[in-house]
Amino acid sequence: MKIYFAGSIRGGRDDQELYLDMITDLQNHGTVLTEHIGNKELGNLGEVQRTDKEIFERDMEWVKEADVIVAEVSTPSLGVGYELGQAEAMGKPILCLYRETEGKRLSAMVAGNEYVLIKKYKTLEDLSEIFTEYFNK
């Protein structure tokens, strides 16, 4: 199973440690093509050693290669939204993970999309249960 994990980079890296924990758990269910999303060295500017075009082309190849897309969508990100749209157009299954925060709401373009499976969570234990249930069905 090839998993494309999507999480905010240029939209904000506040959840970097969470992404790393999620990627580690996801590796119990398959190969995570985008391990770098959890890298603590990766800042708000993204991968500065690559051009935007190189990143775009590589990531779109990974989306095509993936069996499933798993996205953490609590931090709004144009890139994650774009990846979700492309993955949907390709017919890829999409699991979105959302941590509710007072005073904020998930984008209607994700929340209102019946193609996307949205799971709310609060803790790492919740995520582990979500992954086990999702990948073992």
Short mmCIF file of C-alpha atoms in Angstrom, two decimals:
data_model
loop_
_atom_site.label_atom_id
_atom_site.label_comp_id
_atom_site.label_asym_id
_atom_site.label_seq_id
_atom_site.Cartn_x
_atom_site.Cartn_y
_atom_site.Cartn_z
CA MET A 1 0.00 0.00 0.00
CA LYS A 2 1.44 3.36 -1.04
CA ILE A 3 0.25 6.28 1.07
CA TYR A 4 0.50 9.94 0.07
CA PHE A 5 0.43 11.97 3.28
CA ALA A 6 -0.44 15.64 2.86
CA GLY A 7 0.05 18.33 5.48
CA SER A 8 0.73 22.03 5.54
CA ILE A 9 4.21 23.29 4.74
CA ARG A 10 4.10 26.86 3.46
CA GLY A 11 0.70 27.36 5.11
CA GLY A 12 2.32 26.88 8.53
CA ARG A 13 4.45 24.25 10.29
CA ASP A 14 2.87 24.36 13.75
CA ASP A 15 1.84 20.70 13.41
CA GLN A 16 5.19 19.35 12.19
CA GLU A 17 5.68 17.08 15.23
CA LEU A 18 2.13 15.78 14.85
CA TYR A 19 2.79 15.07 11.16
CA LEU A 20 5.87 13.08 12.12
CA ASP A 21 3.84 11.02 14.61
CA MET A 22 1.13 10.45 12.00
CA ILE A 23 3.66 9.37 9.37
CA THR A 24 5.27 6.96 11.83
CA ASP A 25 1.87 5.39 12.54
CA LEU A 26 0.95 5.31 8.84
CA GLN A 27 4.13 3.35 8.13
CA ASN A 28 2.48 0.44 9.98
CA HIS A 29 -0.04 0.35 7.13
CA GLY A 30 2.14 0.91 4.08
CA THR A 31 4.88 2.95 2.46
CA VAL A 32 4.54 6.68 3.05
CA LEU A 33 5.74 8.42 -0.10
CA THR A 34 5.95 11.83 1.57
CA GLU A 35 7.94 11.16 4.75
CA HIS A 36 9.60 14.57 4.40
CA ILE A 37 6.39 16.32 5.53
CA GLY A 38 7.29 15.39 9.11
CA ASN A 39 10.92 16.52 8.85
CA LYS A 40 11.69 19.12 11.54
CA GLU A 41 14.29 20.68 9.25
CA LEU A 42 11.56 21.56 6.75
CA GLY A 43 10.35 25.09 7.52
CA ASN A 44 7.63 27.41 6.21
CA LEU A 45 9.64 27.99 3.03
CA GLY A 46 9.49 24.31 2.11
CA GLU A 47 12.24 22.52 0.26
CA VAL A 48 14.55 25.39 -0.66
CA GLN A 49 16.99 23.08 -2.48
CA ARG A 50 14.33 22.28 -5.12
CA THR A 51 12.49 24.54 -7.50
CA ASP A 52 8.72 24.91 -7.23
CA LYS A 53 8.41 23.11 -10.58
CA GLU A 54 10.49 20.16 -9.33
CA ILE A 55 8.35 19.89 -6.21
CA PHE A 56 5.12 20.10 -8.20
CA GLU A 57 6.19 17.44 -10.71
CA ARG A 58 7.49 15.07 -8.04
CA ASP A 59 4.44 15.44 -5.84
CA MET A 60 2.00 14.94 -8.71
CA GLU A 61 3.87 11.74 -9.65
CA TRP A 62 3.54 10.58 -6.04
CA VAL A 63 -0.20 11.36 -6.04
CA LYS A 64 -0.55 9.26 -9.22
CA GLU A 65 1.51 6.44 -7.67
CA ALA A 66 -0.36 6.42 -4.35
CA ASP A 67 -3.08 3.95 -3.50
CA VAL A 68 -4.61 6.33 -0.96
CA ILE A 69 -4.30 9.97 0.10
CA VAL A 70 -4.25 10.81 3.81
CA ALA A 71 -4.37 14.52 4.59
CA GLU A 72 -4.22 16.43 7.85
CA VAL A 73 -6.44 19.42 7.07
CA SER A 74 -6.60 21.34 10.37
CA THR A 75 -4.12 23.95 9.09
CA PRO A 76 -5.41 25.49 5.86
CA SER A 77 -3.04 24.92 2.94
CA LEU A 78 -3.46 25.79 -0.73
CA GLY A 79 -1.11 22.96 -1.67
CA VAL A 80 -3.02 20.33 0.31
CA GLY A 81 -6.28 21.55 -1.22
CA TYR A 82 -4.81 21.29 -4.70
CA GLU A 83 -3.50 17.78 -4.02
CA LEU A 84 -6.93 16.71 -2.76
CA GLY A 85 -8.61 18.04 -5.90
CA GLN A 86 -6.14 16.26 -8.16
CA ALA A 87 -6.44 13.03 -6.18
CA GLU A 88 -10.22 13.15 -6.41
CA ALA A 89 -10.02 13.70 -10.18
CA MET A 90 -7.79 10.59 -10.37
CA GLY A 91 -10.31 8.56 -8.37
CA LYS A 92 -7.99 8.06 -5.39
CA PRO A 93 -9.53 7.28 -1.99
CA ILE A 94 -9.07 10.26 0.35
CA LEU A 95 -9.01 10.28 4.14
CA CYS A 96 -8.94 13.73 5.75
CA LEU A 97 -8.11 14.18 9.40
CA TYR A 98 -9.40 17.23 11.21
CA ARG A 99 -8.73 18.49 14.73
CA GLU A 100 -11.52 20.81 15.80
CA THR A 101 -10.39 24.17 17.15
CA GLU A 102 -12.65 26.71 18.80
CA GLY A 103 -13.38 29.63 16.50
CA LYS A 104 -12.35 27.78 13.32
CA ARG A 105 -14.16 25.61 10.82
CA LEU A 106 -13.00 23.19 8.17
CA SER A 107 -13.22 24.56 4.63
CA ALA A 108 -16.62 23.91 3.07
CA MET A 109 -14.82 22.63 -0.04
CA VAL A 110 -13.55 19.72 2.03
CA ALA A 111 -16.32 19.40 4.63
CA GLY A 112 -19.05 19.49 1.98
CA ASN A 113 -17.39 17.04 -0.40
CA GLU A 114 -19.09 13.65 -0.12
CA TYR A 115 -16.18 12.00 -1.96
CA VAL A 116 -13.84 12.73 0.95
CA LEU A 117 -13.94 10.73 4.18
CA ILE A 118 -13.42 13.11 7.09
CA LYS A 119 -12.47 11.85 10.52
CA LYS A 120 -12.25 14.19 13.50
CA TYR A 121 -9.70 13.47 16.20
CA LYS A 122 -8.29 14.92 19.39
CA THR A 123 -5.35 12.66 20.33
CA LEU A 124 -2.69 10.46 18.79
CA GLU A 125 -4.58 7.48 20.14
CA ASP A 126 -7.64 8.63 18.16
CA LEU A 127 -5.50 8.76 15.03
CA SER A 128 -4.09 5.30 15.61
CA GLU A 129 -7.63 3.91 15.95
CA ILE A 130 -8.75 5.77 12.82
CA PHE A 131 -5.82 4.36 10.81
CA THR A 132 -6.34 0.82 12.07
CA GLU A 133 -10.04 0.92 11.24
CA TYR A 134 -9.49 2.57 7.84
CA PHE A 135 -6.67 0.34 6.59
CA ASN A 136 -8.10 -2.91 7.95
CA LYS A 137 -11.50 -2.58 6.29
#
